[in-house]
Amino acid sequence: MNSIKNINDFKKMKSAGEKISVVTCYDYAFASILSRTEIDVLLVGDSLGNVVAGFQNTLPVTVDQMVYHSTIVQRGAPEKFIVTDMPFMSYQVSVEEALRNAGRIMKESGVNAVKLEGGRHFASAISALVRSSIPVMGHLGLTPQSVQSFGGYHVQGREEVRRREILEDARIIEDSGVFAIVLEMVPEGLAREITASVSVPTIGIGAGAGCDGQVLVINDMLGMNTGFTPRFVKKYASLRNDIEAAVNTYSAEVKEGRFPAPEHSFE
């Protein structure tokens, strides 16, 4: 099993050509399972707004919710490197607000780093956090907190102007001190170009195989959702079907008087 990582390890992994595995996690039960796996990083994503709370997007998620979920994930997997998303409007208002909220997340939950979305416009916030000893993971391309301004979930960087902007943003936030950069829903060629042009690892999600690592939402990869599945998701299990079958079997046994059996009862 992997030993606990730190931000320097990820840079070494990039240099050695060793891929970095990342998966989202939102609760103690899953964290305790993932603590026994070879996964490198757990991301307490604001995607919990979608997969846990049932919102249409991540915008309603609060700092309180991120602190709560981060705390129970850290409790379940204290030996894993854990990154927490800074939710919408927790860092956009001012550098001071970013420091206050990131500091609270780190102090109250015990996670190892925070992640925030956006490029050059948030370089000053990234720099301030890093100067305050808060490790920061960046996030470029399709940034879900900007879904309204993007007009939906669309691949970013196909047009030349946007491609150059994302590439420049990667260099800017690298200079600002991020230890890694998530690249979401960008063309594979652009992701490869960014990966080659920055010294910090890139973590892809819908960005092709050329990134230094990959991240997926755990509910997606375990087949726990219904409806639309993004093209970049590979389902490694079908837990929704297994859970439905198990609960239906239990319900039938209760109704038929087959559960509890003698071995499940006390004299």
PDB file of C-alpha atoms in Angstrom:
ATOM      1  CA  MET A   1       0.000   0.000   0.000  1.00  0.00           C
ATOM      2  CA  ASN A   2       1.222   3.519  -0.783  1.00  0.00           C
ATOM      3  CA  SER A   3       2.625   5.607   2.077  1.00  0.00           C
ATOM      4  CA  ILE A   4       1.068   9.004   2.695  1.00  0.00           C
ATOM      5  CA  LYS A   5       2.072  11.531   0.047  1.00  0.00           C
ATOM      6  CA  ASN A   6       3.076  15.169   0.306  1.00  0.00           C
ATOM      7  CA  ILE A   7       3.221  17.917  -2.313  1.00  0.00           C
ATOM      8  CA  ASN A   8       6.877  17.207  -3.101  1.00  0.00           C
ATOM      9  CA  ASP A   9       6.094  13.577  -3.896  1.00  0.00           C
ATOM     10  CA  PHE A  10       3.741  14.564  -6.708  1.00  0.00           C
ATOM     11  CA  LYS A  11       6.407  16.600  -8.460  1.00  0.00           C
ATOM     12  CA  LYS A  12       8.794  13.648  -8.146  1.00  0.00           C
ATOM     13  CA  MET A  13       6.131  11.374  -9.611  1.00  0.00           C
ATOM     14  CA  LYS A  14       5.774  13.680 -12.603  1.00  0.00           C
ATOM     15  CA  SER A  15       9.546  13.710 -13.143  1.00  0.00           C
ATOM     16  CA  ALA A  16       9.672   9.918 -12.915  1.00  0.00           C
ATOM     17  CA  GLY A  17       6.728   9.456 -15.294  1.00  0.00           C
ATOM     18  CA  GLU A  18       4.678   7.826 -12.544  1.00  0.00           C
ATOM     19  CA  LYS A  19       0.960   8.503 -12.917  1.00  0.00           C
ATOM     20  CA  ILE A  20      -1.045  10.033 -10.055  1.00  0.00           C
ATOM     21  CA  SER A  21      -4.442   8.532  -9.174  1.00  0.00           C
ATOM     22  CA  VAL A  22      -7.144  10.733  -7.665  1.00  0.00           C
ATOM     23  CA  VAL A  23     -10.774  10.014  -6.766  1.00  0.00           C
ATOM     24  CA  THR A  24     -13.447  12.047  -5.028  1.00  0.00           C
ATOM     25  CA  CYS A  25     -14.687  11.096  -1.569  1.00  0.00           C
ATOM     26  CA  TYR A  26     -17.411  12.621   0.581  1.00  0.00           C
ATOM     27  CA  ASP A  27     -17.969  10.483   3.693  1.00  0.00           C
ATOM     28  CA  TYR A  28     -16.407   8.284   6.356  1.00  0.00           C
ATOM     29  CA  ALA A  29     -17.640   4.973   4.981  1.00  0.00           C
ATOM     30  CA  PHE A  30     -16.057   5.446   1.566  1.00  0.00           C
ATOM     31  CA  ALA A  31     -12.953   7.074   3.077  1.00  0.00           C
ATOM     32  CA  SER A  32     -12.329   4.054   5.294  1.00  0.00           C
ATOM     33  CA  ILE A  33     -12.559   1.790   2.227  1.00  0.00           C
ATOM     34  CA  LEU A  34     -10.329   4.027   0.119  1.00  0.00           C
ATOM     35  CA  SER A  35      -7.793   4.207   2.951  1.00  0.00           C
ATOM     36  CA  ARG A  36      -6.977   0.563   2.189  1.00  0.00           C
ATOM     37  CA  THR A  37      -6.412   1.155  -1.531  1.00  0.00           C
ATOM     38  CA  GLU A  38      -3.457   2.336  -3.601  1.00  0.00           C
ATOM     39  CA  ILE A  39      -5.161   5.628  -4.539  1.00  0.00           C
ATOM     40  CA  ASP A  40      -2.782   8.589  -4.175  1.00  0.00           C
ATOM     41  CA  VAL A  41      -5.173  11.462  -3.473  1.00  0.00           C
ATOM     42  CA  LEU A  42      -8.715  11.865  -2.152  1.00  0.00           C
ATOM     43  CA  LEU A  43     -10.557  14.959  -3.367  1.00  0.00           C
ATOM     44  CA  VAL A  44     -13.429  16.221  -1.249  1.00  0.00           C
ATOM     45  CA  GLY A  45     -15.062  17.826  -4.249  1.00  0.00           C
ATOM     46  CA  ASP A  46     -17.795  20.424  -4.306  1.00  0.00           C
ATOM     47  CA  SER A  47     -19.307  17.881  -6.704  1.00  0.00           C
ATOM     48  CA  LEU A  48     -20.942  16.672  -3.500  1.00  0.00           C
ATOM     49  CA  GLY A  49     -23.548  19.269  -4.407  1.00  0.00           C
ATOM     50  CA  ASN A  50     -24.523  17.046  -7.330  1.00  0.00           C
ATOM     51  CA  VAL A  51     -23.932  13.515  -6.105  1.00  0.00           C
ATOM     52  CA  VAL A  52     -24.698  13.868  -2.386  1.00  0.00           C
ATOM     53  CA  ALA A  53     -27.129  16.792  -2.116  1.00  0.00           C
ATOM     54  CA  GLY A  54     -28.890  16.394  -5.474  1.00  0.00           C
ATOM     55  CA  PHE A  55     -28.347  19.941  -6.745  1.00  0.00           C
ATOM     56  CA  GLN A  56     -28.168  20.634 -10.476  1.00  0.00           C
ATOM     57  CA  ASN A  57     -24.688  22.147 -10.112  1.00  0.00           C
ATOM     58  CA  THR A  58     -22.041  22.920  -7.502  1.00  0.00           C
ATOM     59  CA  LEU A  59     -23.018  26.554  -6.882  1.00  0.00           C
ATOM     60  CA  PRO A  60     -25.174  26.070  -3.740  1.00  0.00           C
ATOM     61  CA  VAL A  61     -22.388  24.298  -1.809  1.00  0.00           C
ATOM     62  CA  THR A  62     -21.192  26.159   1.294  1.00  0.00           C
ATOM     63  CA  VAL A  63     -17.947  26.345   3.245  1.00  0.00           C
ATOM     64  CA  ASP A  64     -19.738  24.724   6.196  1.00  0.00           C
ATOM     65  CA  GLN A  65     -20.610  21.725   4.026  1.00  0.00           C
ATOM     66  CA  MET A  66     -17.059  21.414   2.728  1.00  0.00           C
ATOM     67  CA  VAL A  67     -15.663  21.549   6.265  1.00  0.00           C
ATOM     68  CA  TYR A  68     -18.127  18.905   7.463  1.00  0.00           C
ATOM     69  CA  HIS A  69     -17.456  16.460   4.632  1.00  0.00           C
ATOM     70  CA  SER A  70     -13.700  17.069   4.750  1.00  0.00           C
ATOM     71  CA  THR A  71     -13.624  16.348   8.476  1.00  0.00           C
ATOM     72  CA  ILE A  72     -15.334  12.986   8.156  1.00  0.00           C
ATOM     73  CA  VAL A  73     -13.255  11.990   5.129  1.00  0.00           C
ATOM     74  CA  GLN A  74     -10.057  12.847   7.001  1.00  0.00           C
ATOM     75  CA  ARG A  75     -11.304  10.817   9.967  1.00  0.00           C
ATOM     76  CA  GLY A  76     -11.842   7.813   7.713  1.00  0.00           C
ATOM     77  CA  ALA A  77      -8.553   8.081   5.795  1.00  0.00           C
ATOM     78  CA  PRO A  78      -6.035  10.010   7.938  1.00  0.00           C
ATOM     79  CA  GLU A  79      -3.097   8.445   6.101  1.00  0.00           C
ATOM     80  CA  LYS A  80      -4.220   9.669   2.670  1.00  0.00           C
ATOM     81  CA  PHE A  81      -3.387  13.013   1.032  1.00  0.00           C
ATOM     82  CA  ILE A  82      -6.695  14.879   1.008  1.00  0.00           C
ATOM     83  CA  VAL A  83      -7.586  17.967  -1.023  1.00  0.00           C
ATOM     84  CA  THR A  84     -10.746  20.011  -0.416  1.00  0.00           C
ATOM     85  CA  ASP A  85     -12.524  22.166  -2.983  1.00  0.00           C
ATOM     86  CA  MET A  86     -13.119  25.787  -2.069  1.00  0.00           C
ATOM     87  CA  PRO A  87     -16.783  26.308  -2.985  1.00  0.00           C
ATOM     88  CA  PHE A  88     -18.334  29.045  -5.096  1.00  0.00           C
ATOM     89  CA  MET A  89     -17.853  32.565  -3.676  1.00  0.00           C
ATOM     90  CA  SER A  90     -15.517  31.382  -0.902  1.00  0.00           C
ATOM     91  CA  TYR A  91     -12.471  32.928  -2.620  1.00  0.00           C
ATOM     92  CA  GLN A  92     -13.795  35.128  -5.421  1.00  0.00           C
ATOM     93  CA  VAL A  93     -14.732  38.152  -3.277  1.00  0.00           C
ATOM     94  CA  SER A  94     -11.260  39.056  -2.012  1.00  0.00           C
ATOM     95  CA  VAL A  95      -7.866  37.666  -1.105  1.00  0.00           C
ATOM     96  CA  GLU A  96      -8.727  38.166   2.559  1.00  0.00           C
ATOM     97  CA  GLU A  97     -11.903  36.117   2.183  1.00  0.00           C
ATOM     98  CA  ALA A  98      -9.937  33.387   0.402  1.00  0.00           C
ATOM     99  CA  LEU A  99      -7.414  33.274   3.257  1.00  0.00           C
ATOM    100  CA  ARG A 100     -10.131  33.174   5.889  1.00  0.00           C
ATOM    101  CA  ASN A 101     -12.072  30.343   4.251  1.00  0.00           C
ATOM    102  CA  ALA A 102      -9.070  28.249   3.224  1.00  0.00           C
ATOM    103  CA  GLY A 103      -7.591  28.659   6.689  1.00  0.00           C
ATOM    104  CA  ARG A 104     -10.832  27.498   8.257  1.00  0.00           C
ATOM    105  CA  ILE A 105     -11.004  24.430   5.998  1.00  0.00           C
ATOM    106  CA  MET A 106      -7.425  23.463   6.865  1.00  0.00           C
ATOM    107  CA  LYS A 107      -7.724  24.117  10.612  1.00  0.00           C
ATOM    108  CA  GLU A 108     -11.084  22.490  11.213  1.00  0.00           C
ATOM    109  CA  SER A 109     -10.857  19.448   8.928  1.00  0.00           C
ATOM    110  CA  GLY A 110      -7.167  18.546   8.967  1.00  0.00           C
ATOM    111  CA  VAL A 111      -6.911  18.084   5.197  1.00  0.00           C
ATOM    112  CA  ASN A 112      -3.640  18.597   3.341  1.00  0.00           C
ATOM    113  CA  ALA A 113      -4.543  21.163   0.672  1.00  0.00           C
ATOM    114  CA  VAL A 114      -7.315  23.133  -0.997  1.00  0.00           C
ATOM    115  CA  LYS A 115      -8.330  23.394  -4.645  1.00  0.00           C
ATOM    116  CA  LEU A 116      -9.740  26.436  -6.364  1.00  0.00           C
ATOM    117  CA  GLU A 117     -10.954  27.021  -9.899  1.00  0.00           C
ATOM    118  CA  GLY A 118      -9.735  29.661 -12.330  1.00  0.00           C
ATOM    119  CA  GLY A 119      -6.614  31.174 -13.811  1.00  0.00           C
ATOM    120  CA  ARG A 120      -5.001  34.595 -13.882  1.00  0.00           C
ATOM    121  CA  HIS A 121      -7.849  36.340 -12.076  1.00  0.00           C
ATOM    122  CA  PHE A 122      -7.108  34.309  -8.957  1.00  0.00           C
ATOM    123  CA  ALA A 123      -3.320  34.368  -9.095  1.00  0.00           C
ATOM    124  CA  SER A 124      -3.129  36.812  -6.178  1.00  0.00           C
ATOM    125  CA  ALA A 125      -5.358  34.595  -4.032  1.00  0.00           C
ATOM    126  CA  ILE A 126      -3.251  31.531  -4.857  1.00  0.00           C
ATOM    127  CA  SER A 127      -0.038  33.384  -4.006  1.00  0.00           C
ATOM    128  CA  ALA A 128      -1.478  34.605  -0.696  1.00  0.00           C
ATOM    129  CA  LEU A 129      -2.609  31.113   0.286  1.00  0.00           C
ATOM    130  CA  VAL A 130       0.747  29.576  -0.588  1.00  0.00           C
ATOM    131  CA  ARG A 131       2.580  32.310   1.365  1.00  0.00           C
ATOM    132  CA  SER A 132       0.373  31.384   4.308  1.00  0.00           C
ATOM    133  CA  SER A 133       1.521  27.743   4.063  1.00  0.00           C
ATOM    134  CA  ILE A 134      -1.697  26.483   2.492  1.00  0.00           C
ATOM    135  CA  PRO A 135      -0.957  24.155  -0.450  1.00  0.00           C
ATOM    136  CA  VAL A 136      -3.144  24.923  -3.467  1.00  0.00           C
ATOM    137  CA  MET A 137      -4.229  22.727  -6.375  1.00  0.00           C
ATOM    138  CA  GLY A 138      -5.396  24.665  -9.431  1.00  0.00           C
ATOM    139  CA  HIS A 139      -8.236  23.837 -11.822  1.00  0.00           C
ATOM    140  CA  LEU A 140      -8.502  25.006 -15.448  1.00  0.00           C
ATOM    141  CA  GLY A 141     -10.572  24.266 -18.535  1.00  0.00           C
ATOM    142  CA  LEU A 142     -14.190  23.465 -17.743  1.00  0.00           C
ATOM    143  CA  THR A 143     -14.532  24.943 -14.264  1.00  0.00           C
ATOM    144  CA  PRO A 144     -17.939  23.821 -12.927  1.00  0.00           C
ATOM    145  CA  GLN A 145     -18.419  26.900 -10.753  1.00  0.00           C
ATOM    146  CA  SER A 146     -18.476  28.923 -14.002  1.00  0.00           C
ATOM    147  CA  VAL A 147     -21.166  26.773 -15.623  1.00  0.00           C
ATOM    148  CA  GLN A 148     -23.577  29.692 -15.904  1.00  0.00           C
ATOM    149  CA  SER A 149     -21.079  31.945 -17.680  1.00  0.00           C
ATOM    150  CA  PHE A 150     -20.001  29.075 -19.949  1.00  0.00           C
ATOM    151  CA  GLY A 151     -23.617  28.382 -20.886  1.00  0.00           C
ATOM    152  CA  GLY A 152     -23.353  24.739 -19.885  1.00  0.00           C
ATOM    153  CA  TYR A 153     -20.794  21.964 -19.649  1.00  0.00           C
ATOM    154  CA  HIS A 154     -18.765  22.263 -22.863  1.00  0.00           C
ATOM    155  CA  VAL A 155     -15.227  21.330 -23.876  1.00  0.00           C
ATOM    156  CA  GLN A 156     -12.923  24.316 -23.370  1.00  0.00           C
ATOM    157  CA  GLY A 157      -9.933  25.250 -25.532  1.00  0.00           C
ATOM    158  CA  ARG A 158     -10.980  24.196 -29.001  1.00  0.00           C
ATOM    159  CA  GLU A 159     -10.872  27.772 -30.280  1.00  0.00           C
ATOM    160  CA  GLU A 160      -7.380  29.246 -30.659  1.00  0.00           C
ATOM    161  CA  VAL A 161      -8.026  32.241 -28.408  1.00  0.00           C
ATOM    162  CA  ARG A 162      -9.385  30.079 -25.619  1.00  0.00           C
ATOM    163  CA  ARG A 163      -6.599  27.520 -26.105  1.00  0.00           C
ATOM    164  CA  ARG A 164      -3.940  30.223 -25.635  1.00  0.00           C
ATOM    165  CA  GLU A 165      -5.777  31.607 -22.621  1.00  0.00           C
ATOM    166  CA  ILE A 166      -5.848  28.236 -20.837  1.00  0.00           C
ATOM    167  CA  LEU A 167      -2.195  27.599 -21.663  1.00  0.00           C
ATOM    168  CA  GLU A 168      -1.188  31.014 -20.329  1.00  0.00           C
ATOM    169  CA  ASP A 169      -3.349  30.530 -17.237  1.00  0.00           C
ATOM    170  CA  ALA A 170      -1.537  27.271 -16.490  1.00  0.00           C
ATOM    171  CA  ARG A 171       1.804  29.055 -16.524  1.00  0.00           C
ATOM    172  CA  ILE A 172       0.455  31.930 -14.440  1.00  0.00           C
ATOM    173  CA  ILE A 173      -0.959  29.768 -11.669  1.00  0.00           C
ATOM    174  CA  GLU A 174       2.195  27.629 -11.732  1.00  0.00           C
ATOM    175  CA  ASP A 175       4.163  30.814 -11.054  1.00  0.00           C
ATOM    176  CA  SER A 176       1.654  31.662  -8.310  1.00  0.00           C
ATOM    177  CA  GLY A 177       2.571  28.463  -6.489  1.00  0.00           C
ATOM    178  CA  VAL A 178       0.079  25.680  -7.219  1.00  0.00           C
ATOM    179  CA  PHE A 179       1.481  22.199  -6.623  1.00  0.00           C
ATOM    180  CA  ALA A 180      -0.762  20.597  -9.289  1.00  0.00           C
ATOM    181  CA  ILE A 181      -3.370  21.572 -11.875  1.00  0.00           C
ATOM    182  CA  VAL A 182      -6.628  19.803 -12.705  1.00  0.00           C
ATOM    183  CA  LEU A 183      -7.464  20.035 -16.424  1.00  0.00           C
ATOM    184  CA  GLU A 184     -11.142  19.368 -17.063  1.00  0.00           C
ATOM    185  CA  MET A 185     -12.746  18.787 -20.461  1.00  0.00           C
ATOM    186  CA  VAL A 186     -10.011  20.219 -22.663  1.00  0.00           C
ATOM    187  CA  PRO A 187      -8.776  18.703 -25.945  1.00  0.00           C
ATOM    188  CA  GLU A 188      -6.135  16.019 -25.443  1.00  0.00           C
ATOM    189  CA  GLY A 189      -3.573  17.945 -27.511  1.00  0.00           C
ATOM    190  CA  LEU A 190      -3.926  21.037 -25.328  1.00  0.00           C
ATOM    191  CA  ALA A 191      -3.650  18.946 -22.173  1.00  0.00           C
ATOM    192  CA  ARG A 192      -0.433  17.396 -23.464  1.00  0.00           C
ATOM    193  CA  GLU A 193       0.934  20.837 -24.318  1.00  0.00           C
ATOM    194  CA  ILE A 194       0.172  22.166 -20.845  1.00  0.00           C
ATOM    195  CA  THR A 195       1.597  19.058 -19.203  1.00  0.00           C
ATOM    196  CA  ALA A 196       4.860  19.522 -21.094  1.00  0.00           C
ATOM    197  CA  SER A 197       5.065  23.240 -20.394  1.00  0.00           C
ATOM    198  CA  VAL A 198       4.626  23.267 -16.603  1.00  0.00           C
ATOM    199  CA  SER A 199       6.790  21.703 -13.912  1.00  0.00           C
ATOM    200  CA  VAL A 200       3.863  20.745 -11.687  1.00  0.00           C
ATOM    201  CA  PRO A 201       1.684  17.669 -12.295  1.00  0.00           C
ATOM    202  CA  THR A 202      -1.497  17.906 -14.339  1.00  0.00           C
ATOM    203  CA  ILE A 203      -4.518  15.851 -13.289  1.00  0.00           C
ATOM    204  CA  GLY A 204      -6.945  15.175 -16.104  1.00  0.00           C
ATOM    205  CA  ILE A 205     -10.675  14.633 -16.149  1.00  0.00           C
ATOM    206  CA  GLY A 206     -11.883  14.448 -19.712  1.00  0.00           C
ATOM    207  CA  ALA A 207      -8.462  15.683 -20.863  1.00  0.00           C
ATOM    208  CA  GLY A 208      -6.969  12.520 -22.331  1.00  0.00           C
ATOM    209  CA  ALA A 209      -4.136  10.220 -21.374  1.00  0.00           C
ATOM    210  CA  GLY A 210      -1.318  12.756 -21.662  1.00  0.00           C
ATOM    211  CA  CYS A 211      -1.824  14.247 -18.205  1.00  0.00           C
ATOM    212  CA  ASP A 212       0.342  13.274 -15.236  1.00  0.00           C
ATOM    213  CA  GLY A 213      -2.656  11.812 -13.434  1.00  0.00           C
ATOM    214  CA  GLN A 214      -6.406  11.306 -13.567  1.00  0.00           C
ATOM    215  CA  VAL A 215      -9.383  12.066 -11.331  1.00  0.00           C
ATOM    216  CA  LEU A 216     -12.938  10.719 -11.409  1.00  0.00           C
ATOM    217  CA  VAL A 217     -16.029  11.202  -9.279  1.00  0.00           C
ATOM    218  CA  ILE A 218     -16.334   8.009  -7.258  1.00  0.00           C
ATOM    219  CA  ASN A 219     -20.115   7.762  -7.711  1.00  0.00           C
ATOM    220  CA  ASP A 220     -19.622   7.846 -11.478  1.00  0.00           C
ATOM    221  CA  MET A 221     -16.839   5.274 -11.662  1.00  0.00           C
ATOM    222  CA  LEU A 222     -18.715   2.870  -9.371  1.00  0.00           C
ATOM    223  CA  GLY A 223     -21.915   3.109 -11.412  1.00  0.00           C
ATOM    224  CA  MET A 224     -24.040   4.626  -8.652  1.00  0.00           C
ATOM    225  CA  ASN A 225     -25.741   7.264 -10.801  1.00  0.00           C
ATOM    226  CA  THR A 226     -28.494   7.052 -13.377  1.00  0.00           C
ATOM    227  CA  GLY A 227     -29.118   9.217 -16.405  1.00  0.00           C
ATOM    228  CA  PHE A 228     -26.390  11.086 -18.244  1.00  0.00           C
ATOM    229  CA  THR A 229     -22.855   9.753 -17.895  1.00  0.00           C
ATOM    230  CA  PRO A 230     -20.031  11.994 -19.165  1.00  0.00           C
ATOM    231  CA  ARG A 231     -18.010  10.567 -22.045  1.00  0.00           C
ATOM    232  CA  PHE A 232     -14.823  10.661 -19.984  1.00  0.00           C
ATOM    233  CA  VAL A 233     -16.207   8.357 -17.276  1.00  0.00           C
ATOM    234  CA  LYS A 234     -15.344   4.663 -17.243  1.00  0.00           C
ATOM    235  CA  LYS A 235     -17.586   2.585 -14.985  1.00  0.00           C
ATOM    236  CA  TYR A 236     -15.513   0.113 -12.989  1.00  0.00           C
ATOM    237  CA  ALA A 237     -18.530  -1.352 -11.190  1.00  0.00           C
ATOM    238  CA  SER A 238     -22.342  -1.274 -11.207  1.00  0.00           C
ATOM    239  CA  LEU A 239     -23.015  -0.727  -7.525  1.00  0.00           C
ATOM    240  CA  ARG A 240     -26.423   0.851  -8.082  1.00  0.00           C
ATOM    241  CA  ASN A 241     -27.709  -2.397  -9.549  1.00  0.00           C
ATOM    242  CA  ASP A 242     -26.057  -4.432  -6.776  1.00  0.00           C
ATOM    243  CA  ILE A 243     -27.524  -2.199  -4.052  1.00  0.00           C
ATOM    244  CA  GLU A 244     -31.026  -2.311  -5.549  1.00  0.00           C
ATOM    245  CA  ALA A 245     -30.833  -6.104  -5.830  1.00  0.00           C
ATOM    246  CA  ALA A 246     -29.581  -6.520  -2.261  1.00  0.00           C
ATOM    247  CA  VAL A 247     -32.273  -4.250  -0.775  1.00  0.00           C
ATOM    248  CA  ASN A 248     -35.025  -5.932  -2.783  1.00  0.00           C
ATOM    249  CA  THR A 249     -33.816  -9.349  -1.580  1.00  0.00           C
ATOM    250  CA  TYR A 250     -33.782  -8.128   2.013  1.00  0.00           C
ATOM    251  CA  SER A 251     -37.281  -6.636   1.667  1.00  0.00           C
ATOM    252  CA  ALA A 252     -38.626  -9.874   0.179  1.00  0.00           C
ATOM    253  CA  GLU A 253     -37.098 -11.989   2.968  1.00  0.00           C
ATOM    254  CA  VAL A 254     -38.607  -9.719   5.637  1.00  0.00           C
ATOM    255  CA  LYS A 255     -42.063  -9.877   4.048  1.00  0.00           C
ATOM    256  CA  GLU A 256     -41.825 -13.665   3.608  1.00  0.00           C
ATOM    257  CA  GLY A 257     -40.611 -14.226   7.163  1.00  0.00           C
ATOM    258  CA  ARG A 258     -37.248 -15.612   6.062  1.00  0.00           C
ATOM    259  CA  PHE A 259     -35.288 -12.875   7.841  1.00  0.00           C
ATOM    260  CA  PRO A 260     -34.259 -12.889  10.589  1.00  0.00           C
ATOM    261  CA  ALA A 261     -33.372 -16.576  10.665  1.00  0.00           C
ATOM    262  CA  PRO A 262     -32.437 -18.376  13.901  1.00  0.00           C
ATOM    263  CA  GLU A 263     -28.760 -17.549  13.437  1.00  0.00           C
ATOM    264  CA  HIS A 264     -29.610 -13.830  13.477  1.00  0.00           C
ATOM    265  CA  SER A 265     -31.558 -14.011  16.766  1.00  0.00           C
ATOM    266  CA  PHE A 266     -30.743 -14.301  20.471  1.00  0.00           C
ATOM    267  CA  GLU A 267     -32.134 -16.725  23.077  1.00  0.00           C
TER     268      GLU A 267
END
